[in-house]
Short mmCIF file of C-alpha atoms in Angstrom, two decimals:
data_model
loop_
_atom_site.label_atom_id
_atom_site.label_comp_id
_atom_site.label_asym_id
_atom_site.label_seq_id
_atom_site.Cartn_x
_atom_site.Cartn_y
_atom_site.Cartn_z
CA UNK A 21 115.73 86.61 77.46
CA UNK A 22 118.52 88.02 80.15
CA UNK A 23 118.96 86.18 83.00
CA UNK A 24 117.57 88.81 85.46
CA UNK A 25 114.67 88.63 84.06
CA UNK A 26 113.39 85.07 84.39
CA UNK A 27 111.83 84.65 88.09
CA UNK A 28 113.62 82.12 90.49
CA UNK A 29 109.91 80.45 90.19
CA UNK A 30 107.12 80.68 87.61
CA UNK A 31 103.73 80.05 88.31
CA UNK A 32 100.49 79.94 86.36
CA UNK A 33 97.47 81.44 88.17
CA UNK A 34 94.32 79.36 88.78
CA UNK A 35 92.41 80.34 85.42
CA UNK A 36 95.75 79.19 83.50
CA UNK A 37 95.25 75.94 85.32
CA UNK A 38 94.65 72.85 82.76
CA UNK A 39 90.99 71.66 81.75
CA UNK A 40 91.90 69.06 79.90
CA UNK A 41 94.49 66.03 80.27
CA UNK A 42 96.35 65.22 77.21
CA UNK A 43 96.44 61.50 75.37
CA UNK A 44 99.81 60.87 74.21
CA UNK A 45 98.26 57.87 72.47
CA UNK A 46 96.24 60.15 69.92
CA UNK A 47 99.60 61.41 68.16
CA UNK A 48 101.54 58.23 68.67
CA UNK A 49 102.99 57.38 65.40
CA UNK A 50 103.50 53.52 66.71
CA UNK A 51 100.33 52.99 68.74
CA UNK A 52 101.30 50.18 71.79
CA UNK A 53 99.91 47.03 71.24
CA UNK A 54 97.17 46.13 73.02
CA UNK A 55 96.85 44.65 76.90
CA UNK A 56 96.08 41.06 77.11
CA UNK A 57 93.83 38.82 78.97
CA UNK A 58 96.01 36.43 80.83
CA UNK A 59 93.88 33.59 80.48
CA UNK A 60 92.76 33.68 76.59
CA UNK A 61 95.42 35.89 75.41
CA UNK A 62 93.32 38.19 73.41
CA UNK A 63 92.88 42.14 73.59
CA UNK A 64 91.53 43.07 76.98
CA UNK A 65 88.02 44.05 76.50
CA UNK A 66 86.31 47.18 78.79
CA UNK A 67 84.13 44.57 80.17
CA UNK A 68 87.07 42.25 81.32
CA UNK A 69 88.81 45.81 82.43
CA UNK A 70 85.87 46.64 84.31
CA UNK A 71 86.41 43.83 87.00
CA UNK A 72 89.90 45.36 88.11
CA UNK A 73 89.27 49.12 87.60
CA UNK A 74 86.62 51.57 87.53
CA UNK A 75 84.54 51.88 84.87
CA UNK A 76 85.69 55.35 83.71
CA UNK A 77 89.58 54.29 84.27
CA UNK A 78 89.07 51.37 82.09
CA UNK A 79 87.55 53.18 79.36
CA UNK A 80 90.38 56.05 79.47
CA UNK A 81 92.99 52.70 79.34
CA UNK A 82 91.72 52.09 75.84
CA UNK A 83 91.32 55.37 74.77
CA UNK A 84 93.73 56.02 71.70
CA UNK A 85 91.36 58.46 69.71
CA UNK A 86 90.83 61.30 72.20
CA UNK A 87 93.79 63.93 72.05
CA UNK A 88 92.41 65.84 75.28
CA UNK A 89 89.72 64.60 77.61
CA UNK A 90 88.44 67.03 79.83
CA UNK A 91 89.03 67.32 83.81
CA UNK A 92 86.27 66.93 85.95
CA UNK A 93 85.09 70.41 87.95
CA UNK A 94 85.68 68.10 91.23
CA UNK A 95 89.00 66.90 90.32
CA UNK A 96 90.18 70.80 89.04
CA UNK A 97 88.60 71.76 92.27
CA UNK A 98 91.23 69.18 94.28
CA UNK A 99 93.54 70.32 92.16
CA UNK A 100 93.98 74.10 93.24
CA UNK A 101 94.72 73.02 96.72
CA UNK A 102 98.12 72.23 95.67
CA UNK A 103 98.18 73.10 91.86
CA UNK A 104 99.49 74.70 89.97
CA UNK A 105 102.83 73.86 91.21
CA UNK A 106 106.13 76.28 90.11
CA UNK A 107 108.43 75.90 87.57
CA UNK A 108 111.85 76.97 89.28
CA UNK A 109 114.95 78.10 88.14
CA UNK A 110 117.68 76.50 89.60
CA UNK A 111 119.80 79.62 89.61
CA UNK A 112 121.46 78.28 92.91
CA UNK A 113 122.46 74.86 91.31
CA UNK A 114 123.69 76.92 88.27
CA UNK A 115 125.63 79.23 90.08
CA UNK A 116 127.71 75.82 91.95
CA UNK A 117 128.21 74.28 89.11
CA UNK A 118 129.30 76.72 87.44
CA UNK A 119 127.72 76.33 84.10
CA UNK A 120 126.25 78.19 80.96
CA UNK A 121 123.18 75.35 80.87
CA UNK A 122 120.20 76.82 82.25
CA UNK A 123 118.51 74.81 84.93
CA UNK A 124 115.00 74.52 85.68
CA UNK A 125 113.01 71.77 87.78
CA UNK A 126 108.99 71.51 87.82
CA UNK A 127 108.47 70.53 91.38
CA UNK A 128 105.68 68.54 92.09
CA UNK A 129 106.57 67.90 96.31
CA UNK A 130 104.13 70.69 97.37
CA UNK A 131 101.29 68.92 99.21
CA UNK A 132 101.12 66.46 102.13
CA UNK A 133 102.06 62.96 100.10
CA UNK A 134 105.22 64.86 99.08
CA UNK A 135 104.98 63.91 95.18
CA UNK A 136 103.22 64.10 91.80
CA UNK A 137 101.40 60.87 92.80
CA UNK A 138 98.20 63.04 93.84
CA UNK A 139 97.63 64.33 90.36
CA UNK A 140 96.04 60.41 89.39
CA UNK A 141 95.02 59.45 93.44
CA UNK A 142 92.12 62.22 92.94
CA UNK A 143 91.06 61.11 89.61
CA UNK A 144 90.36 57.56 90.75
CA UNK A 145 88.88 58.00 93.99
CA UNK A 146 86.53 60.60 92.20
CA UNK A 147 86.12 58.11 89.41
CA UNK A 148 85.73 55.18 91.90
CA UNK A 149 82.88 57.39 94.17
CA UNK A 150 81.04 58.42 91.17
CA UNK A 151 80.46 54.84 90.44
CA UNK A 152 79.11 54.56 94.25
CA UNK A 153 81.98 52.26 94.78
CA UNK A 154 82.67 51.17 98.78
CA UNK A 155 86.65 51.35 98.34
CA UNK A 156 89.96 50.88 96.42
CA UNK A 157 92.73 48.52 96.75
CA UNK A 158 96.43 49.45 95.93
CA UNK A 159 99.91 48.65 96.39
CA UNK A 160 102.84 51.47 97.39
CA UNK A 161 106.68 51.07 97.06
CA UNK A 162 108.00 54.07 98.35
CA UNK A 163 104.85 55.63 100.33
CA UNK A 164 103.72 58.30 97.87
CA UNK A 165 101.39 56.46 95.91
CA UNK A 166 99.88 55.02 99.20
CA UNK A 167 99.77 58.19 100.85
CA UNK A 168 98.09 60.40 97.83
CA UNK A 169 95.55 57.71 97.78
CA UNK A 170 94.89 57.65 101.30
CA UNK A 171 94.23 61.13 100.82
CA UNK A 172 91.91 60.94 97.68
CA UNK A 173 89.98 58.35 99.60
CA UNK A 174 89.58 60.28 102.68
CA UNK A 175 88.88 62.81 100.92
CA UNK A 176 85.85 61.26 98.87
CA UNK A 177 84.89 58.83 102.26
CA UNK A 178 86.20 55.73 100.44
CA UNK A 179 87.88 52.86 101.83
CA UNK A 180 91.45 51.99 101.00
CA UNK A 181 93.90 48.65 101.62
CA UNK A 182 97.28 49.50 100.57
CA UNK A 183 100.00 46.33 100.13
CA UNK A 184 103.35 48.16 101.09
CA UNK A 185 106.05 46.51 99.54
CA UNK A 186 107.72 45.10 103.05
CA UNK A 187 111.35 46.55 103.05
CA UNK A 188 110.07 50.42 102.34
CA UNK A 189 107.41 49.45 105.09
CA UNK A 190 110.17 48.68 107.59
CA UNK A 191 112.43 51.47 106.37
CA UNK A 192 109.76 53.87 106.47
CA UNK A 193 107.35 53.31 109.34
CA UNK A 194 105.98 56.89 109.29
CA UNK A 195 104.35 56.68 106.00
CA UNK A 196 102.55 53.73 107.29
CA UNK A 197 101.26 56.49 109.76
CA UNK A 198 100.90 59.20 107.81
CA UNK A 199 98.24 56.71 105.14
CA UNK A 200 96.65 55.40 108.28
CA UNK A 201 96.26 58.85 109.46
CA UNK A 202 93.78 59.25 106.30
CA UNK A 203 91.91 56.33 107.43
CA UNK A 204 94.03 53.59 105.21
CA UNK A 205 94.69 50.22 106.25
CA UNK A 206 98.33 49.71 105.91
CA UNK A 207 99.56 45.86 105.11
CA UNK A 208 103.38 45.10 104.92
CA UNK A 209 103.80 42.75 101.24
CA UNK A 210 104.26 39.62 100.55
CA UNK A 211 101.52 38.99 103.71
CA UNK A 212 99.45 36.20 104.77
CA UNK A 213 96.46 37.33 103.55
CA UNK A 214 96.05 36.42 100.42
CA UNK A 215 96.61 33.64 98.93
CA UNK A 216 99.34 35.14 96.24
CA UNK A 217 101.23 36.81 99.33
CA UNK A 218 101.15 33.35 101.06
CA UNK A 219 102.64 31.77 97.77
CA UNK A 220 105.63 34.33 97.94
CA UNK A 221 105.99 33.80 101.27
CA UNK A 222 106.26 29.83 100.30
CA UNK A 223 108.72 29.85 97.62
CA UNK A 224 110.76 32.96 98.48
CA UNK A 225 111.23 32.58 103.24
CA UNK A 226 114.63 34.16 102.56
CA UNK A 227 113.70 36.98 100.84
CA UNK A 228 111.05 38.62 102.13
CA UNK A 229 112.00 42.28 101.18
CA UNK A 230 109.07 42.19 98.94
CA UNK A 231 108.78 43.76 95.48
CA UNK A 232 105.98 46.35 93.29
CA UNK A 233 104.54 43.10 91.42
CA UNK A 234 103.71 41.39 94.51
CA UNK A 235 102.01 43.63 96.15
CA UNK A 236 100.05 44.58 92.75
CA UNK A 237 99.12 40.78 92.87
CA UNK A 238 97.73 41.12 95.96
CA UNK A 239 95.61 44.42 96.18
CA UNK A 240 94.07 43.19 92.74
CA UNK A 241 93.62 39.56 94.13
CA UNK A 242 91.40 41.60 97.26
CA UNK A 243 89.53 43.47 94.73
CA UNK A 244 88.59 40.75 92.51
CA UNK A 245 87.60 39.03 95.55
CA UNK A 246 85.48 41.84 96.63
CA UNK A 247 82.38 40.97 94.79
CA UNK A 248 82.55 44.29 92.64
CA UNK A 249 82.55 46.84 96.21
CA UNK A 250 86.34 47.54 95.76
CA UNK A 251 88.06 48.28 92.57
CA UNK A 252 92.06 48.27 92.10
CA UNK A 253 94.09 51.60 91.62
CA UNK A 254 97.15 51.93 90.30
CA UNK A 255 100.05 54.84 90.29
CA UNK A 256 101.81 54.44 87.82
CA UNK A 257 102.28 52.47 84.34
CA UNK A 258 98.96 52.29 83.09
CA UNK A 259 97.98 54.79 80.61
CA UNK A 260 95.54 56.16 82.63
CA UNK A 261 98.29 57.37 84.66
CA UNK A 262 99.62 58.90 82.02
CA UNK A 263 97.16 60.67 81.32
CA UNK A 264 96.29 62.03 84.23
CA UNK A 265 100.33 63.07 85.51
CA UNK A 266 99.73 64.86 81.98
CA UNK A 267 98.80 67.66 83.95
CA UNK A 268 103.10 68.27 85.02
CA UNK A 269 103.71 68.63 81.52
CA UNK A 270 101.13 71.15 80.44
CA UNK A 271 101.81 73.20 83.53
CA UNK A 272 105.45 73.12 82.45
CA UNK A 273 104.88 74.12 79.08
CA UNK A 274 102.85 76.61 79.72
CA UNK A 275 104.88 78.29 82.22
CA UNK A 276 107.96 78.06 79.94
CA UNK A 277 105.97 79.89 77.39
CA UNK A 278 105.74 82.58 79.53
CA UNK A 279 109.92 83.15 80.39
CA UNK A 280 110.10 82.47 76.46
CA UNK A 281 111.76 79.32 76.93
CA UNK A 282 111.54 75.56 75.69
CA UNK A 283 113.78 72.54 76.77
CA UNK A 284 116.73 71.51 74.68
CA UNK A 285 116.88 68.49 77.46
CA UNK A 286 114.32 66.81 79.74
CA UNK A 287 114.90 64.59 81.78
CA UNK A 288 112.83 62.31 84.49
CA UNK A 289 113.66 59.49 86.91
CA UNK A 290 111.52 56.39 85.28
CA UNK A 291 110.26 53.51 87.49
CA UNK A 292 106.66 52.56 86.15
CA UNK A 293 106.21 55.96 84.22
CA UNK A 294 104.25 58.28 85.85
CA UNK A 295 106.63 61.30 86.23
CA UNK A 296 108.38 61.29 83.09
CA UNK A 297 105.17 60.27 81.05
CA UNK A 298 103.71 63.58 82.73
CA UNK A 299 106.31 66.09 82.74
CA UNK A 300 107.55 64.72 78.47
CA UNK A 301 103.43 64.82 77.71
CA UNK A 302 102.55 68.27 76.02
CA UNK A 303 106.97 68.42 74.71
CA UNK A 304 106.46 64.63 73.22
CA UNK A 305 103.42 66.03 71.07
CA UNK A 306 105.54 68.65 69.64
CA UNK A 307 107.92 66.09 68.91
CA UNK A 308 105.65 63.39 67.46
CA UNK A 309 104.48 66.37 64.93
CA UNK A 310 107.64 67.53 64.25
CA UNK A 311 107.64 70.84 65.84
CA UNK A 312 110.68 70.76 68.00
CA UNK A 313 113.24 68.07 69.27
CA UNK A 314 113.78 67.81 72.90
CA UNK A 315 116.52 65.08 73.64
CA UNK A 316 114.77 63.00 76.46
CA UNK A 317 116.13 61.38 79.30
CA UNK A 318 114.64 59.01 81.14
CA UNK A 319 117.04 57.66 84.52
CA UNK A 320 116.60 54.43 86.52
CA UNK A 321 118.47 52.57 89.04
CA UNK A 322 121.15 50.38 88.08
CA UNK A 323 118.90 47.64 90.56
CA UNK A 324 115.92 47.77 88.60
CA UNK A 325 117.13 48.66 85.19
CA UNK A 326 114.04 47.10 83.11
CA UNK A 327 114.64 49.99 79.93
CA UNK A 328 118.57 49.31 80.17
CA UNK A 329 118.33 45.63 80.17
CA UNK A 330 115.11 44.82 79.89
CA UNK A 331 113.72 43.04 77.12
CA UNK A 332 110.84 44.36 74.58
CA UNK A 333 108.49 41.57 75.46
CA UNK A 334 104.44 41.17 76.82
CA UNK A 335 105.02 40.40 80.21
CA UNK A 336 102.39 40.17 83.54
CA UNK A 337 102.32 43.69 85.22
CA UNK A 338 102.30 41.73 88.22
CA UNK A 339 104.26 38.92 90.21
CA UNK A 340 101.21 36.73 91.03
CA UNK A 341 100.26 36.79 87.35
CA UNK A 342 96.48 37.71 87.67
CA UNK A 343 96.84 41.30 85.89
CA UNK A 344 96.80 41.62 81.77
CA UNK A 345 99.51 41.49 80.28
CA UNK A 346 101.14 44.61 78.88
CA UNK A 347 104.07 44.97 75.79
CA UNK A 348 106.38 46.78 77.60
CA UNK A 349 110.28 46.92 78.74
CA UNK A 350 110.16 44.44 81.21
CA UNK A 351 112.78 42.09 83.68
CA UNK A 352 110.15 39.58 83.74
CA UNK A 353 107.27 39.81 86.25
CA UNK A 354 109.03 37.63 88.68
CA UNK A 355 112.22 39.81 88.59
CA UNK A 356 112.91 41.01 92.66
CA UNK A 357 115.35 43.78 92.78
CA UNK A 358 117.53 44.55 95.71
CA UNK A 359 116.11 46.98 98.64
CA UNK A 360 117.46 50.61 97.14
CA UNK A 361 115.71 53.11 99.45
CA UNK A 362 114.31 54.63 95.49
CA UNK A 363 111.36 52.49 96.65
CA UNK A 364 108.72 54.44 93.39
CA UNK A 365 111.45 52.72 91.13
CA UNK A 366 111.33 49.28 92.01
CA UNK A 367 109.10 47.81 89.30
CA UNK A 368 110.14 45.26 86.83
CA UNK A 369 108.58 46.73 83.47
CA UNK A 370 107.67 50.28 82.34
CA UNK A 371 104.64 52.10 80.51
CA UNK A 372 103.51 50.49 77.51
CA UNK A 373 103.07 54.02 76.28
CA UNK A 374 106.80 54.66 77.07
CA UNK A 375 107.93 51.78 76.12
CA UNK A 376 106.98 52.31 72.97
CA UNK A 377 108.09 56.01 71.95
CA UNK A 378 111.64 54.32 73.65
CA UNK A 379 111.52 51.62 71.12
CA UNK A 380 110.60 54.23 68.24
CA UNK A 381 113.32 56.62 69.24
CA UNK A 382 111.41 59.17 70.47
CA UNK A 383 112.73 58.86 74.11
CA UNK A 384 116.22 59.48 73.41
CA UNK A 385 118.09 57.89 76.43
CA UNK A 386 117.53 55.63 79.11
CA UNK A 387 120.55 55.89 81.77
CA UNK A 388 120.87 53.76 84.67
CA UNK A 389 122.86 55.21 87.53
CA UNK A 390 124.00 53.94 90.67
CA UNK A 391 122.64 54.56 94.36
CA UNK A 392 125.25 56.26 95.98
CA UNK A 393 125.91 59.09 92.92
CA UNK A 394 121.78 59.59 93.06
CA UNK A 395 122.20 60.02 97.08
CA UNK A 396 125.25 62.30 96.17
CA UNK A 397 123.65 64.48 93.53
CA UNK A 398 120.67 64.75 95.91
CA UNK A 399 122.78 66.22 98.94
CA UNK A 400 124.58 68.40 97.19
CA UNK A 401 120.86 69.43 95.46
CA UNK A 402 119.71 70.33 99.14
CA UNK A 403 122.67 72.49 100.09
CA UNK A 404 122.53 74.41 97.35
CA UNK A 405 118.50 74.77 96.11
CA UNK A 406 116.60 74.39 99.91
CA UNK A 407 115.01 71.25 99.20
CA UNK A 408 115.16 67.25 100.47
CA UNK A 409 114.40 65.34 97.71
CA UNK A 410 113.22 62.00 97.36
CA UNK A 411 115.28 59.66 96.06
CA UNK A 412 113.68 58.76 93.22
CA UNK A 413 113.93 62.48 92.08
CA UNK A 414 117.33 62.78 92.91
CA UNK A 415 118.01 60.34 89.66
CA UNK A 416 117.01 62.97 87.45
CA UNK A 417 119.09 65.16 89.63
CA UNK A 418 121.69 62.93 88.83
CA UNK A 419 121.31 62.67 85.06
CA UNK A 420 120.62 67.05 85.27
CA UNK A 421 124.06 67.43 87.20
CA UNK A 422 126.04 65.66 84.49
CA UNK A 423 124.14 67.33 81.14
CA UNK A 424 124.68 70.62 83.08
CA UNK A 425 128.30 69.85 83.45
CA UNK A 426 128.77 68.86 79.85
CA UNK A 427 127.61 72.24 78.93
CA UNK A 428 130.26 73.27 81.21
CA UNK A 429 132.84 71.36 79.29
CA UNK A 430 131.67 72.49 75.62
CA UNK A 431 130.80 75.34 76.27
CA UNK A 432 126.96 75.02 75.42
CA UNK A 433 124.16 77.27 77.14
CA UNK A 434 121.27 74.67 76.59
CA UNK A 435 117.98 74.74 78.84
CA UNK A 436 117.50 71.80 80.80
CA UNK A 437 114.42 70.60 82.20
CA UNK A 438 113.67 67.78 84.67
CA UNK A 439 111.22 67.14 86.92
CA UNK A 440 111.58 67.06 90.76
CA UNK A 441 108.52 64.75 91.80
CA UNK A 442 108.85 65.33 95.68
CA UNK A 443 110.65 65.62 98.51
CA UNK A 444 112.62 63.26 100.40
CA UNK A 445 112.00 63.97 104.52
CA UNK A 446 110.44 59.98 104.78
CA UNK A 447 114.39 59.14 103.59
CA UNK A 448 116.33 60.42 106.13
CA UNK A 449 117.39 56.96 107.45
CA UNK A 450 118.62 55.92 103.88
CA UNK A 451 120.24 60.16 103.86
CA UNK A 452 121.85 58.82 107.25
CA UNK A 453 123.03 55.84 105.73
CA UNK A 454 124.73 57.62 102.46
CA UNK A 455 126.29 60.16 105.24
CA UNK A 456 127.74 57.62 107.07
CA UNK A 457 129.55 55.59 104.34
CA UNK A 458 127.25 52.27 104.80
CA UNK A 459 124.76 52.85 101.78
CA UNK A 460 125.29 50.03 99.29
CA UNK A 461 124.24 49.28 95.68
CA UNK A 462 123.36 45.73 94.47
CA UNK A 463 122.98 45.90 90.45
CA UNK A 464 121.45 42.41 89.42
CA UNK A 465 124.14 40.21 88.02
CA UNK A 466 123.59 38.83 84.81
CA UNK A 467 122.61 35.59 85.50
CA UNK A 468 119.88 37.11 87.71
CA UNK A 469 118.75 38.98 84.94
CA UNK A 470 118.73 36.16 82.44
CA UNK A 471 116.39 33.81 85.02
CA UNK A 472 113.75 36.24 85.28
CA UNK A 473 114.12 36.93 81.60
CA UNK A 474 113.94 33.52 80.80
CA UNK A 475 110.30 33.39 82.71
CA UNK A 476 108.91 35.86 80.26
CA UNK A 477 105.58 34.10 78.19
CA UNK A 478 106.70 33.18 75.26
CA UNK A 479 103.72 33.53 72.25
#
């Protein structure tokens, strides 16, 4: 199809909405092994699930049978207040590069948390108020997750305590706002209030910047501690995340049916999973059956590189070591990565789910790339296509930039697709900082790496 004719966005109308999320799992050749009760070390059972998460959540974690499992009315309801989000055609980007690769970008940014992260924040407040549940509990890096939960619970009337990993809390004091705002209460991690955060606080007074697996250990530690009123969210990682971001992916599909296109590249920043699990979802199935062949990227920071050098291991998804343990890519749980301002991406391990299609070859490439191209590719992403983003998107910008200049090179007029998961106006002080010439980039050295590696269970 000519040029002219594709729109500079694509949307799906409300009836082409999804009404079903799709489970990778079901079409996984290698199905991921199973999560593990920390204390006996044997498969997790619902029950044991059921003290950490909702009861619906838990039983979607072990679902591996179900190809598509249908979307509540409520939840599809929530959904069109934001959804379905456009599939855009970076014509603009295209033009300034000056390349034959066609560009396009599903951008998830268009509702107040700025991200994707609402997609699963609706599904487990609904899941959590169906149960007649008093509250959640959850941890934020960045501020998305927080905020699109503070929203699902205000939303449904729940209660929410969100752990804010301490250095995004201090660089970002409006999001703190913005979650209290939807009636969350906002607590800078490691804290004194529980008795993991204390720990941390113990071992570690000269670096208090705070990382994702702390904070996990203490929202869950609240929870637990709850007496079965609160249950524990999470935003990314956990396959029930996965399945629920699922959502990006279909929508994208869908919409590129309708320009008569498919991706020869994807690509999506990867942190715990969430984004690039979604937007790969409903692509990875055709691949898995052996109906096309996408080449898929998945881009981290160089400070938190847990598919790059991470090992293939079962690790704690958390720092205080109360969670189950997952087989995943993982640093080791007690792995605390520099500051970066890509706040989502600080997490020491990554998706069992894609973990695994990694480790079975199915996700092609996992590139780490440093902070100051990401904040480069991101400003000259704004000047050109209208939009701030965040700077965990701006790695797939990154990684999108560099294909699309390849094709410029060979010659090549392949269709790229990566996903922009929100925008970035929370990130102007680390935008300031890149503008100025004082943003910095602290890769872990390898001795740093090989510690927190070396703390890995061994069994």
């Amino acid at each position: 199809m000519g040029k002219t004719k594709i729109p500079y966005k694509t949307y799906l109308t409300e009836q082409e909405m999804p009404k079903e999320w799709y489970n990778v799992r079901a079409d996984m050749k290698t199905n991921h092994r199973p999560l593990l009760n920390p204390q006996t070390r044997e498969p997790a059972r619902l029950e044991e699930l059921e003290a950490v998460f909702s009861t619906e959540c838990s039983k979607q974690e072990l679902n591996d049978a179900d190809a598509y499992i249908e979307i509540p009315e409520e939840v599809r309801e929530f959904y069109k207040m934001y959804r379905p989000s456009p599939l855009v055609r970076a014509y603009c980007l295209e033009r300034y590069l000056d390349t034959p690769a066609r560009i396009y970008y599903k951008f998830e940014g268009n509702n107040t948390s700025g991200s994707h992260k609402l997609n699963s924040a609706i599904a487990q407040a609904y899941y959590a108020k169906r149960q007649g549940l008093k509250g959640l509990t959850t941890e934020t890096g960045a501020g998305q997750w927080g905020t699109a939960l503070s929203m699902a619970c205000g939303y449904f009337g729940l209660d929410l305590t969100v752990y804010m990993v301490r250095c995004s809390y201090e660089q970002k004091p409006q999001r703190k706002t913005l979650m209290t705002t939807y009636g969350a209460n906002v607590i800078p991690s490691p804290s004194d209030t529980t008795e993991v955060g204390k720990r941390m606080l113990r071992e570690f007074p000269n670096n208090t910047s705070g990382s994702l697996g702390t904070a996990i250990s203490e929202a869950v530690e609240v929870a637990v501690k709850s007496g079965g009123a609160r249950k524990y969210a999470l935003g990314s990682v956990l396959n029930q995340v996965m399945l629920h971001q699922s959502v990006i992916g279909i929508e994208s599909k869908r919409a590129m049916e309708k320009i008569d296109e498919y991706p020869d590249i994807i690509i999506g920043c990867a942190g715990g999973g969430s984004n690039l699990g979604g937007l790969i979802s409903e692509f990875m199935r055709d691949k898995l059956k052996g109906k096309a062949n996408p080449y898929v990227i998945a881009v981290e920071p160089m400070s938190c590189p847990s598919l790059t050098k991470g090992v293939f291991a079962y690790d704690y998804c958390d720092t205080g070591r109360v969670t189950p343990l997952a087989m995943m890519y993982t640093l080791g749980s007690g792995f605390c990565p520099s500051p970066s301002h890509a706040g989502g991406l600080r997490y020491h391990g990554m998706s069992p789910i894609l973990s695994q299609l990694y480790r079975d070859g199915y996700i092609d490439e996992a590139r780490a790339v440093n902070q100051i191209d990401v904040f480069d590719a991101a400003t000259r992403f704004a000047r050109v296509e209208g939009i701030l983003p965040a700077p965990e998107s701006a790695h797939a910008i990154k990684a999108a930039i560099d294909e699309a200049v390849k094709c410029k090179e060979s010659g090549e007029s392949k269709t790229i697709l990566f996903g922009l998961t929100g925008t970035g106006y929370f990130d102007l002080y680390a935008y300031e900082k890149f503008l100025n010439g004082t943003l910095s980039d602290a890769p872990p050295s390898e001795a740093e790496l090989a510690r927190s590696e070396n703390a890995i269970p061994k069994f």
